[in-house]
Amino acid sequence: MATDPAELIHRAQAWLAEDPDPETRDELSKLIEAEDTDELAARFAGTLQFGTAGLRGELGAGPMRMNRSVVIRAAAGLAAYLKAQGDGSGLVVIGYDARHKSADFARDTAAVMVGAGLRAAVLPRPLPTPVLAFAIRHLGAVAGVEVTASHNPPRDNGYKVYLGDGSQIVPPADGEIAAEIAAVRSLADVPRPEAGWETLDETVLDAYLARTDAVLTPGSPRDTKVVYTPMHGVGRDTLVAAFARAGFPAPTVVAEQAEPDPDFPTVAFPNPEEPGAMDLAFATARDRGASGVDIVIANDPDADRCAVAVPAPGTPDGWRMLRGDEVGALLAAHLVSKRASGTFATTIVSSQLMSRIAAGASLPYEETLTGFKWLARVDGLRYAFEEALGYCVDPEGVRDKDGITAALLITELAAELKQSGRTLTDLLDDLALEFGLHATDQLSVRVEDLSLIADAMHRLRAQPPTALAGLSVTRADDLNRGTETLPPTDGLRYYLSGSPEAGIEAARVVVRPSGTEPKLKCYLEVVVPVASAEALPEARTKADTTLASIKADLSEAAGI
């Protein structure tokens, strides 16, 4: 890290000399002229690290920001890696969302691939990430790149890399690509022709849409009334087209959030999980009246995630967002009812309810580390989900989370239940009665100073809690050491004893730093046995009270 002001200015001038983007050149020139060494130190404190999430960061000039210079180096590193793997003449498919600079980053990536001797094809326009994941396998590509920051704040962008199996990269590929990126000395060494790549037409989207039909049962009910928001992202046209093909009524799209807008003006964070993000969708549903809407669906901006809300009479909004764990269990139960075969999988931070659903159906079940880069690699995968609103319901078509096909499948389930006078909430009650109430919550702390996350993890390792909410910690796993089935990762997992007196069967806590945002995330689960439908309200109260107490005790133990 450069700390000497003269050295900082020198490094910034060297970066400026090869920056191909007039906007970031102007930005950096002003910082140099103002001798703003604090800001320059932040921009030149190192390089944006390429890992299993690819790249993600704030837009701006310098090696610690997302910009064309960083993307060109990343693309050159990926091209070098592919050539070293013997794929030097293969096809790389490139997709992008509607964020600031996404189209520029996609075009730069295509130019670098062609300059390196590979073939490149760019999706015809900003489209959902699952379309890119589909296109890799559909076109027989050796790799794919999606330019997106998913649900991050407007100032961010990112660069997600897939290999030829359609799955996101995992170790050791990420480290090998990072080494090739680091070996790029100068942008002048990276050939970037002005043409030579293909811009795909709509047939690739048509092929994806034709595949979405496969998730539904022919002749199943289709009369669900949906309010839908793409949250200023790229999901609307694809989802509406998929609904039309399937024969569902056209969803009512939230007008204020219908158009792609990289500034995401109506939300603090463009993530359906964030407080307030669904307010306009709920208002739209209320405007249509209680009988006019069955469910509310949201995609995140790149449409690989799917959020679902159900009517909740008596609450201020009149609607309740289902947790990702709840939607994951509903889709699992729906697939079991369709006699799905193959492995059901989820992650170590998601609810354990699906393990019981799978066991009840005599289906294989696996848990992986967090992220679809791991879930997509499960042998014999039929269905996967993670609590962060990600669902893979058609792994043969898209080996990643897919918010479009998940929306179709949950809408079909709602229609089937509606035909028999029931709702998604009723099915959740059934699952609680059969398998126990699995109540989940999350303690998520966003920080400006990343050292606070490291400090919290160190504190928990140095002084691990022996009890939370009065429940004894019966087992503590430091996931840094790995397990028989999991590679090492920075995380802690605690299993808590039950309490017959309190009516608690068991509890579990997992703590980990987020891989994509400056957050410490703690995942809590309490299991409460339920004897009858009449006992459900009391069980939920017990679960909520216990979760709140675990959250408070864990917050104190971690010092957050």
Coordinates of C-alpha atoms in Angstrom, one line a residue:
M1 CA 0.0 0.0 0.0
A2 CA 1.4 3.4 -1.0
T3 CA 1.4 5.9 1.8
D4 CA 3.9 8.5 0.6
P5 CA 2.0 11.3 -1.2
A6 CA 4.5 11.6 -4.0
E7 CA 4.3 7.8 -4.6
L8 CA 0.5 7.9 -4.6
I9 CA 0.5 10.7 -7.2
H10 CA 3.0 8.8 -9.3
R11 CA 0.9 5.6 -9.2
A12 CA -2.3 7.5 -10.0
Q13 CA -0.6 9.2 -13.0
A14 CA 0.6 5.8 -14.3
W15 CA -2.9 4.4 -14.0
L16 CA -4.4 7.5 -15.6
A17 CA -2.0 7.2 -18.6
E18 CA -3.6 3.9 -19.7
D19 CA -7.2 4.4 -18.5
P20 CA -9.4 4.0 -21.6
D21 CA -12.5 5.6 -20.1
P22 CA -13.0 9.4 -20.4
E23 CA -15.2 9.4 -17.3
T24 CA -12.8 7.7 -14.9
R25 CA -9.9 9.6 -16.5
D26 CA -11.6 12.9 -15.7
E27 CA -12.5 11.7 -12.2
L28 CA -8.9 10.6 -11.5
S29 CA -7.4 13.7 -13.0
K30 CA -9.4 15.9 -10.6
L31 CA -8.2 13.8 -7.6
I32 CA -4.6 14.2 -8.7
E33 CA -5.0 17.9 -9.3
A34 CA -6.5 18.4 -5.9
E35 CA -3.8 16.2 -4.4
D36 CA -6.5 14.4 -2.5
T37 CA -4.2 11.8 -1.0
D38 CA -6.8 10.3 1.3
E39 CA -9.1 9.4 -1.6
L40 CA -6.2 8.3 -3.7
A41 CA -4.9 6.1 -0.9
A42 CA -8.3 4.4 -0.8
R43 CA -8.3 3.9 -4.6
F44 CA -4.7 2.6 -4.7
A45 CA -4.6 0.6 -1.4
G46 CA -4.3 -2.6 -3.5
T47 CA -6.4 -4.3 -6.2
L48 CA -10.0 -5.4 -6.2
Q49 CA -9.7 -9.1 -5.5
F50 CA -10.9 -11.7 -7.9
G51 CA -12.5 -14.6 -6.0
T52 CA -15.3 -17.1 -6.2
A53 CA -17.8 -14.3 -6.6
G54 CA -15.6 -12.9 -9.5
L55 CA -15.3 -9.1 -8.9
R56 CA -17.7 -6.8 -7.2
G57 CA -17.2 -3.2 -6.0
E58 CA -17.9 0.4 -6.2
L59 CA -17.6 2.1 -9.6
G60 CA -14.8 4.6 -10.0
A61 CA -11.2 5.1 -11.0
G62 CA -8.3 3.1 -9.6
P63 CA -7.4 -0.5 -9.0
M64 CA -9.7 -0.7 -5.9
R65 CA -12.8 0.2 -7.9
M66 CA -14.9 -1.3 -10.7
N67 CA -13.9 0.3 -14.0
R68 CA -12.9 -0.5 -17.6
S69 CA -9.2 -0.9 -16.7
V70 CA -10.0 -3.4 -14.0
V71 CA -12.4 -5.3 -16.3
I72 CA -10.0 -5.5 -19.2
R73 CA -7.4 -7.0 -16.9
A74 CA -9.9 -9.4 -15.5
A75 CA -10.9 -10.4 -19.0
A76 CA -7.3 -10.9 -20.1
G77 CA -6.7 -13.1 -17.1
L78 CA -9.7 -15.2 -17.9
A79 CA -8.6 -15.5 -21.5
A80 CA -5.1 -16.6 -20.4
Y81 CA -6.6 -19.2 -18.0
L82 CA -8.9 -20.6 -20.7
K83 CA -5.9 -20.9 -23.2
A84 CA -3.9 -22.7 -20.5
Q85 CA -6.7 -25.1 -20.0
G86 CA -6.7 -25.9 -23.7
D87 CA -9.8 -23.9 -24.6
G88 CA -8.0 -21.2 -26.5
S89 CA -10.3 -21.3 -29.5
G90 CA -13.6 -21.8 -27.6
L91 CA -16.6 -19.6 -27.3
V92 CA -17.2 -17.2 -24.3
V93 CA -20.7 -15.9 -23.9
I94 CA -21.2 -12.5 -22.2
G95 CA -24.3 -11.1 -20.6
Y96 CA -24.9 -7.9 -18.8
D97 CA -27.6 -6.1 -16.7
A98 CA -28.7 -2.5 -16.8
R99 CA -26.4 -1.0 -14.3
H100 CA -24.0 1.9 -15.0
K101 CA -21.1 0.7 -17.2
S102 CA -22.5 -2.8 -17.7
A103 CA -22.7 -2.6 -21.5
D104 CA -19.2 -1.1 -21.6
F105 CA -17.7 -3.9 -19.5
A106 CA -19.4 -6.5 -21.6
R107 CA -18.1 -4.9 -24.8
D108 CA -14.5 -4.7 -23.4
T109 CA -14.7 -8.4 -22.4
A110 CA -15.8 -9.4 -25.9
A111 CA -12.9 -7.4 -27.4
V112 CA -10.3 -8.9 -25.1
M113 CA -11.6 -12.5 -25.8
V114 CA -11.4 -11.9 -29.6
G115 CA -8.0 -10.3 -29.2
A116 CA -6.8 -13.4 -27.4
G117 CA -7.9 -15.7 -30.1
L118 CA -11.2 -16.9 -28.5
R119 CA -14.6 -16.5 -29.9
A120 CA -17.1 -14.2 -28.1
A121 CA -20.8 -13.7 -28.2
V122 CA -22.7 -11.0 -26.4
L123 CA -26.4 -11.3 -25.4
P124 CA -28.6 -9.0 -27.5
R125 CA -29.5 -6.6 -24.6
P126 CA -29.6 -6.4 -20.8
L127 CA -31.1 -9.7 -19.7
P128 CA -31.5 -11.8 -16.6
T129 CA -28.4 -13.6 -15.3
P130 CA -30.1 -17.0 -15.7
V131 CA -30.4 -16.4 -19.4
L132 CA -26.6 -16.1 -19.5
A133 CA -26.2 -19.2 -17.4
F134 CA -28.5 -21.1 -19.8
A135 CA -26.8 -19.8 -22.9
I136 CA -23.4 -21.2 -21.8
R137 CA -24.7 -24.8 -21.9
H138 CA -27.1 -24.2 -24.8
L139 CA -24.3 -22.8 -27.1
G140 CA -21.6 -25.1 -25.9
A141 CA -19.4 -22.3 -24.6
V142 CA -16.1 -22.9 -22.7
A143 CA -17.0 -20.0 -20.3
G144 CA -19.4 -17.2 -19.6
V145 CA -19.3 -13.8 -18.0
E146 CA -22.2 -11.9 -16.5
V147 CA -21.7 -8.2 -15.8
T148 CA -23.9 -7.5 -12.7
A149 CA -23.8 -6.5 -9.1
S150 CA -27.1 -8.3 -8.5
H151 CA -28.8 -6.5 -5.6
N152 CA -25.9 -4.3 -4.5
P153 CA -26.3 -0.5 -4.1
P154 CA -26.5 1.6 -7.3
R155 CA -22.9 2.7 -7.0
D156 CA -21.6 -0.9 -7.5
N157 CA -21.0 -3.2 -10.4
G158 CA -19.6 -6.7 -10.7
Y159 CA -18.2 -9.4 -12.9
K160 CA -19.3 -13.0 -12.5
V161 CA -17.5 -15.8 -14.2
Y162 CA -18.9 -19.3 -15.2
L163 CA -17.1 -22.2 -16.8
G164 CA -18.4 -24.4 -19.6
D165 CA -20.6 -26.6 -17.3
G166 CA -22.7 -23.5 -16.7
S167 CA -21.7 -23.2 -13.0
Q168 CA -19.9 -20.3 -11.4
I169 CA -16.2 -20.8 -10.7
V170 CA -14.9 -22.4 -7.5
P171 CA -11.3 -23.0 -6.2
P172 CA -8.8 -23.7 -7.6
A173 CA -10.1 -22.0 -10.8
D174 CA -10.6 -18.6 -9.1
G175 CA -7.0 -18.5 -7.8
E176 CA -5.6 -19.6 -11.1
I177 CA -7.6 -16.8 -12.9
A178 CA -6.5 -14.3 -10.3
A179 CA -2.9 -15.2 -10.9
E180 CA -3.3 -14.6 -14.6
I181 CA -4.9 -11.3 -13.9
A182 CA -2.0 -10.3 -11.7
A183 CA 0.4 -11.2 -14.5
V184 CA -1.1 -8.5 -16.8
R185 CA 1.6 -5.8 -16.8
S186 CA 0.0 -3.1 -18.9
L187 CA -3.2 -2.6 -20.8
A188 CA -1.0 -1.9 -23.8
D189 CA -0.2 -5.6 -23.7
V190 CA -3.9 -6.6 -24.1
P191 CA -5.1 -6.6 -27.7
R192 CA -8.6 -5.2 -28.0
P193 CA -9.9 -5.2 -31.6
E194 CA -12.8 -2.9 -32.5
A195 CA -14.9 -5.8 -33.9
G196 CA -14.9 -9.6 -34.4
W197 CA -17.4 -10.8 -31.8
E198 CA -21.0 -11.8 -32.4
T199 CA -24.0 -10.1 -30.9
L200 CA -26.6 -12.8 -30.4
D201 CA -30.2 -12.3 -31.6
E202 CA -33.4 -13.1 -29.7
T203 CA -33.2 -16.8 -30.5
V204 CA -31.1 -17.5 -27.5
L205 CA -33.8 -15.9 -25.3
D206 CA -36.5 -17.8 -27.2
A207 CA -34.6 -21.0 -26.4
Y208 CA -34.5 -20.1 -22.7
L209 CA -38.2 -19.3 -22.6
A210 CA -39.0 -22.6 -24.3
R211 CA -37.0 -24.3 -21.5
T212 CA -39.0 -22.5 -18.8
D213 CA -42.1 -24.5 -19.8
A214 CA -40.4 -27.7 -18.6
V215 CA -40.7 -26.7 -14.9
L216 CA -44.5 -26.8 -15.1
T217 CA -46.9 -29.8 -15.2
P218 CA -48.9 -29.9 -18.4
G219 CA -52.6 -29.2 -17.7
S220 CA -51.9 -27.8 -14.2
P221 CA -54.1 -24.9 -13.0
R222 CA -52.9 -21.4 -14.2
D223 CA -55.3 -18.9 -12.7
T224 CA -53.1 -17.2 -10.1
K225 CA -53.3 -13.4 -10.0
V226 CA -49.9 -11.9 -9.4
V227 CA -48.5 -8.5 -8.6
Y228 CA -44.9 -8.3 -9.8
T229 CA -41.9 -6.0 -9.5
P230 CA -38.6 -6.3 -11.3
M231 CA -37.2 -3.7 -8.8
H232 CA -35.9 -1.4 -11.6
G233 CA -34.0 -4.4 -13.0
V234 CA -34.0 -6.5 -16.2
G235 CA -36.5 -9.2 -15.2
R236 CA -39.8 -7.7 -16.4
D237 CA -39.9 -8.6 -20.1
T238 CA -38.6 -12.1 -19.6
L239 CA -40.9 -12.9 -16.7
V240 CA -44.0 -11.5 -18.5
A241 CA -43.1 -13.5 -21.6
A242 CA -42.6 -16.6 -19.5
F243 CA -46.0 -16.1 -17.8
A244 CA -47.7 -15.6 -21.2
R245 CA -46.2 -18.7 -22.7
A246 CA -47.3 -20.7 -19.6
G247 CA -50.9 -19.4 -19.8
F248 CA -50.9 -17.5 -16.5
P249 CA -52.8 -14.3 -16.4
A250 CA -50.5 -11.3 -17.1
P251 CA -49.0 -10.1 -13.8
T252 CA -49.8 -6.6 -12.7
V253 CA -46.3 -4.9 -12.9
V254 CA -45.5 -2.3 -10.3
A255 CA -45.4 0.8 -12.5
E256 CA -42.9 2.8 -10.5
Q257 CA -40.3 0.0 -10.7
A258 CA -41.1 -1.4 -14.1
E259 CA -38.3 0.1 -16.2
P260 CA -34.7 -0.7 -15.8
D261 CA -33.0 2.1 -13.9
P262 CA -29.4 1.9 -12.6
D263 CA -30.1 4.5 -9.9
F264 CA -32.9 2.4 -8.3
P265 CA -34.7 5.6 -7.3
T266 CA -37.6 4.1 -5.3
V267 CA -35.5 1.8 -2.9
A268 CA -32.7 2.3 -0.5
F269 CA -31.2 -1.0 -1.6
P270 CA -32.5 -2.9 -4.6
N271 CA -32.9 -6.2 -2.7
P272 CA -36.4 -7.6 -1.9
E273 CA -35.1 -8.7 1.6
E274 CA -34.3 -5.1 2.6
P275 CA -36.8 -3.1 4.7
G276 CA -39.1 -1.0 2.5
A277 CA -38.0 -2.6 -0.8
M278 CA -41.4 -4.2 -1.2
D279 CA -43.6 -1.3 -0.1
L280 CA -44.6 -0.2 -3.6
A281 CA -45.5 -3.8 -4.5
F282 CA -47.7 -4.1 -1.5
A283 CA -49.3 -0.8 -2.2
T284 CA -50.1 -2.0 -5.8
A285 CA -51.6 -5.2 -4.4
R286 CA -53.7 -3.2 -1.9
D287 CA -55.0 -1.0 -4.7
R288 CA -56.2 -4.0 -6.6
G289 CA -58.2 -5.2 -3.6
A290 CA -58.1 -8.3 -1.5
S291 CA -59.8 -10.5 -4.1
G292 CA -57.7 -9.2 -7.0
V293 CA -54.3 -10.6 -6.0
D294 CA -53.2 -14.0 -4.8
I295 CA -49.5 -13.5 -4.4
V296 CA -46.8 -10.8 -4.8
I297 CA -43.6 -11.7 -6.6
A298 CA -40.3 -9.7 -6.9
N299 CA -37.1 -10.3 -8.7
D300 CA -33.9 -8.7 -7.7
P301 CA -32.3 -6.4 -10.4
D302 CA -30.6 -9.3 -12.4
A303 CA -33.6 -11.6 -11.8
D304 CA -31.7 -14.6 -10.5
R305 CA -33.5 -14.3 -7.1
C306 CA -37.3 -14.5 -6.5
A307 CA -39.2 -13.1 -3.5
V308 CA -42.8 -14.1 -2.6
A309 CA -45.3 -12.4 -0.4
V310 CA -48.7 -13.7 0.8
P311 CA -51.8 -12.0 2.1
A312 CA -51.6 -11.2 5.8
P313 CA -54.9 -9.7 6.9
G314 CA -54.6 -7.5 10.0
T315 CA -51.0 -6.4 9.4
P316 CA -50.1 -2.8 8.4
D317 CA -49.1 -3.8 4.8
G318 CA -51.7 -6.5 4.4
W319 CA -49.0 -8.7 3.0
R320 CA -46.1 -10.8 4.5
M321 CA -42.9 -11.5 2.8
L322 CA -42.1 -15.2 3.0
R323 CA -38.5 -16.0 4.0
G324 CA -36.3 -17.7 1.5
D325 CA -36.4 -20.7 3.7
E326 CA -40.2 -20.8 3.5
V327 CA -40.3 -20.5 -0.3
G328 CA -37.5 -23.1 -0.5
A329 CA -39.6 -25.6 1.5
L330 CA -42.8 -24.8 -0.5
L331 CA -41.0 -25.5 -3.8
A332 CA -39.5 -28.7 -2.3
A333 CA -42.9 -29.9 -1.2
H334 CA -44.3 -29.1 -4.6
L335 CA -41.6 -31.0 -6.4
V336 CA -42.1 -34.0 -4.1
S337 CA -45.8 -33.9 -5.0
K338 CA -44.8 -34.0 -8.7
R339 CA -42.8 -37.1 -7.9
A340 CA -39.5 -35.4 -8.7
S341 CA -36.4 -37.6 -8.4
G342 CA -32.8 -36.7 -7.8
T343 CA -30.9 -35.0 -5.1
F344 CA -32.3 -32.1 -3.1
A345 CA -29.7 -29.7 -1.8
T346 CA -29.3 -26.5 0.2
T347 CA -26.5 -24.7 2.1
I348 CA -25.3 -24.8 5.6
V349 CA -27.0 -21.5 6.4
S350 CA -30.4 -22.5 5.1
S351 CA -33.2 -24.1 7.0
Q352 CA -32.8 -27.8 7.8
L353 CA -36.5 -28.3 7.0
M354 CA -35.7 -29.5 3.5
S355 CA -33.6 -32.3 4.9
R356 CA -36.8 -33.7 6.6
I357 CA -38.9 -33.1 3.5
A358 CA -36.3 -35.1 1.4
A359 CA -36.1 -37.8 4.0
G360 CA -39.9 -38.1 4.1
A361 CA -39.8 -38.7 0.3
S362 CA -36.8 -41.0 0.4
L363 CA -34.8 -38.6 -1.7
P364 CA -31.0 -37.9 -1.5
Y365 CA -30.1 -34.7 0.3
E366 CA -26.9 -32.7 0.5
E367 CA -25.7 -29.5 2.2
T368 CA -22.9 -27.3 0.7
L369 CA -21.2 -24.1 1.5
T370 CA -23.1 -20.9 0.8
G371 CA -23.6 -20.0 -2.9
F372 CA -24.9 -21.7 -6.0
K373 CA -21.3 -22.1 -7.2
W374 CA -21.3 -25.1 -4.7
L375 CA -24.9 -26.1 -5.0
A376 CA -24.8 -26.4 -8.8
R377 CA -22.0 -29.0 -8.5
V378 CA -24.0 -31.5 -6.4
D379 CA -24.1 -34.9 -8.1
G380 CA -27.5 -35.8 -9.5
L381 CA -29.0 -32.4 -8.5
R382 CA -32.7 -32.1 -9.0
Y383 CA -33.5 -29.0 -6.9
A384 CA -31.5 -26.6 -4.8
F385 CA -32.2 -23.5 -2.8
E386 CA -30.5 -21.1 -0.5
E387 CA -32.2 -18.8 2.1
A388 CA -31.1 -15.6 0.2
L389 CA -34.1 -16.1 -2.2
G390 CA -32.2 -18.3 -4.6
Y391 CA -33.8 -21.4 -6.2
C392 CA -32.7 -23.8 -8.9
V393 CA -35.7 -25.7 -10.2
D394 CA -34.3 -26.8 -13.6
P395 CA -30.7 -27.7 -13.2
E396 CA -30.5 -29.3 -16.6
G397 CA -31.3 -25.9 -18.1
V398 CA -29.8 -23.5 -15.7
R399 CA -27.1 -24.6 -13.2
D400 CA -27.6 -21.5 -11.1
K401 CA -30.4 -19.8 -9.2
D402 CA -33.1 -18.6 -11.5
G403 CA -35.7 -16.1 -10.4
I404 CA -37.9 -16.6 -13.5
T405 CA -38.5 -20.3 -13.4
A406 CA -38.8 -20.2 -9.6
A407 CA -41.6 -17.5 -10.1
L408 CA -43.3 -19.8 -12.5
L409 CA -43.2 -22.8 -10.2
I410 CA -44.4 -21.0 -7.1
T411 CA -47.2 -19.5 -9.2
E412 CA -48.3 -22.9 -10.3
L413 CA -48.3 -24.2 -6.7
A414 CA -50.4 -21.2 -5.7
A415 CA -52.8 -22.0 -8.5
E416 CA -53.1 -25.7 -7.5
L417 CA -53.8 -24.8 -3.9
K418 CA -56.3 -22.1 -4.9
Q419 CA -58.2 -24.7 -6.9
S420 CA -58.8 -26.6 -3.7
G421 CA -59.5 -23.5 -1.6
R422 CA -56.1 -23.4 0.1
T423 CA -53.1 -21.1 0.1
L424 CA -49.3 -21.1 0.4
T425 CA -49.8 -20.3 4.1
D426 CA -51.9 -23.4 4.6
L427 CA -49.2 -25.5 3.0
L428 CA -46.6 -24.0 5.3
D429 CA -48.9 -25.0 8.3
D430 CA -49.1 -28.5 6.9
L431 CA -45.3 -28.7 6.8
A432 CA -45.0 -27.5 10.3
L433 CA -47.4 -30.1 11.6
E434 CA -45.6 -32.9 9.7
F435 CA -42.0 -32.0 10.3
G436 CA -42.0 -29.5 13.2
L437 CA -42.0 -25.7 12.9
H438 CA -38.6 -24.6 11.5
A439 CA -38.5 -20.9 12.3
T440 CA -35.5 -18.9 10.9
D441 CA -34.2 -15.4 11.4
Q442 CA -31.1 -13.4 10.5
L443 CA -28.8 -11.0 12.3
S444 CA -27.2 -9.0 9.6
V445 CA -24.8 -6.1 10.3
R446 CA -23.6 -3.8 7.5
V447 CA -20.3 -2.1 8.2
E448 CA -18.2 0.7 6.7
D449 CA -15.0 -0.7 8.3
L450 CA -14.4 -4.3 7.3
S451 CA -12.1 -4.8 10.3
L452 CA -15.2 -4.8 12.5
I453 CA -16.2 -8.1 10.8
A454 CA -12.8 -9.6 11.4
D455 CA -12.9 -8.5 15.0
A456 CA -16.3 -10.1 15.6
M457 CA -15.1 -13.4 14.1
H458 CA -11.9 -13.3 16.2
R459 CA -13.9 -12.5 19.4
L460 CA -16.2 -15.5 18.8
R461 CA -13.3 -17.8 18.2
A462 CA -11.4 -16.6 21.2
Q463 CA -14.4 -16.7 23.5
P464 CA -17.0 -19.0 22.0
P465 CA -20.5 -18.8 23.6
T466 CA -21.4 -21.7 25.8
A467 CA -25.2 -20.9 25.7
L468 CA -27.5 -18.8 23.7
A469 CA -31.1 -18.0 24.9
G470 CA -30.5 -20.4 27.7
L471 CA -29.9 -23.3 25.3
S472 CA -26.5 -25.0 25.8
V473 CA -24.1 -25.0 22.9
T474 CA -23.6 -28.8 22.4
R475 CA -21.3 -28.5 19.4
A476 CA -19.2 -25.7 17.9
D477 CA -17.7 -26.1 14.4
D478 CA -15.0 -23.7 13.2
L479 CA -15.6 -24.0 9.5
N480 CA -12.1 -22.6 8.8
R481 CA -10.9 -26.1 9.4
G482 CA -13.3 -27.7 6.9
T483 CA -15.2 -30.9 7.6
E484 CA -15.5 -34.3 6.0
T485 CA -17.9 -33.0 3.5
L486 CA -17.1 -29.2 3.3
P487 CA -14.0 -27.3 2.2
P488 CA -12.6 -24.7 4.6
T489 CA -14.5 -21.4 4.8
D490 CA -14.6 -18.5 7.2
G491 CA -17.5 -19.4 9.3
L492 CA -18.7 -20.7 12.7
R493 CA -21.6 -23.1 13.4
Y494 CA -23.2 -23.8 16.7
Y495 CA -25.7 -26.5 17.5
L496 CA -27.9 -25.8 20.6
S497 CA -29.6 -28.2 22.9
G498 CA -33.4 -28.4 23.0
S499 CA -35.4 -27.5 26.0
P500 CA -38.5 -29.7 26.7
E501 CA -39.6 -27.2 29.3
A502 CA -39.6 -24.3 26.8
G503 CA -41.0 -26.5 24.0
I504 CA -37.9 -26.2 21.9
E505 CA -36.6 -29.3 20.0
A506 CA -33.3 -27.9 18.8
A507 CA -31.6 -24.7 17.5
R508 CA -28.7 -23.9 15.2
V509 CA -26.6 -20.7 14.5
V510 CA -24.2 -20.1 11.7
V511 CA -22.0 -16.9 11.5
R512 CA -20.1 -15.8 8.4
P513 CA -18.9 -12.7 6.6
S514 CA -20.9 -12.0 3.4
G515 CA -19.0 -12.9 0.3
T516 CA -20.5 -10.0 -1.8
E517 CA -21.3 -7.2 0.7
P518 CA -19.7 -5.5 3.7
K519 CA -21.9 -7.5 6.1
L520 CA -21.5 -9.9 9.0
K521 CA -24.4 -12.4 8.6
C522 CA -25.7 -14.7 11.4
Y523 CA -28.3 -17.3 10.5
L524 CA -30.6 -18.6 13.2
E525 CA -33.0 -21.5 13.3
V526 CA -35.3 -22.9 16.0
V527 CA -37.3 -26.1 15.7
V528 CA -40.5 -26.4 17.7
P529 CA -42.6 -29.5 17.7
V530 CA -46.3 -28.9 16.8
A531 CA -49.0 -31.4 18.1
S532 CA -52.0 -29.9 16.3
A533 CA -53.1 -27.0 14.1
E534 CA -54.5 -25.3 17.2
A535 CA -51.0 -25.4 18.7
L536 CA -49.4 -23.5 15.8
P537 CA -49.9 -19.9 17.2
E538 CA -48.3 -20.8 20.5
A539 CA -45.4 -22.6 18.7
R540 CA -44.7 -19.5 16.6
T541 CA -44.7 -17.3 19.7
K542 CA -42.2 -19.7 21.3
A543 CA -40.0 -19.7 18.2
D544 CA -40.1 -15.9 17.8
T545 CA -39.2 -15.3 21.5
T546 CA -36.3 -17.8 21.3
L547 CA -35.0 -16.4 18.1
A548 CA -35.0 -12.8 19.6
S549 CA -33.2 -14.0 22.6
I550 CA -30.6 -15.9 20.5
K551 CA -30.1 -12.8 18.4
A552 CA -29.5 -10.6 21.5
D553 CA -27.1 -13.0 23.1
L554 CA -25.2 -13.6 19.9
S555 CA -24.9 -9.9 19.3
E556 CA -23.4 -9.4 22.7
A557 CA -21.0 -12.3 22.3
A558 CA -19.8 -11.0 18.9
G559 CA -19.6 -7.4 20.1
I560 CA -21.8 -6.1 17.2

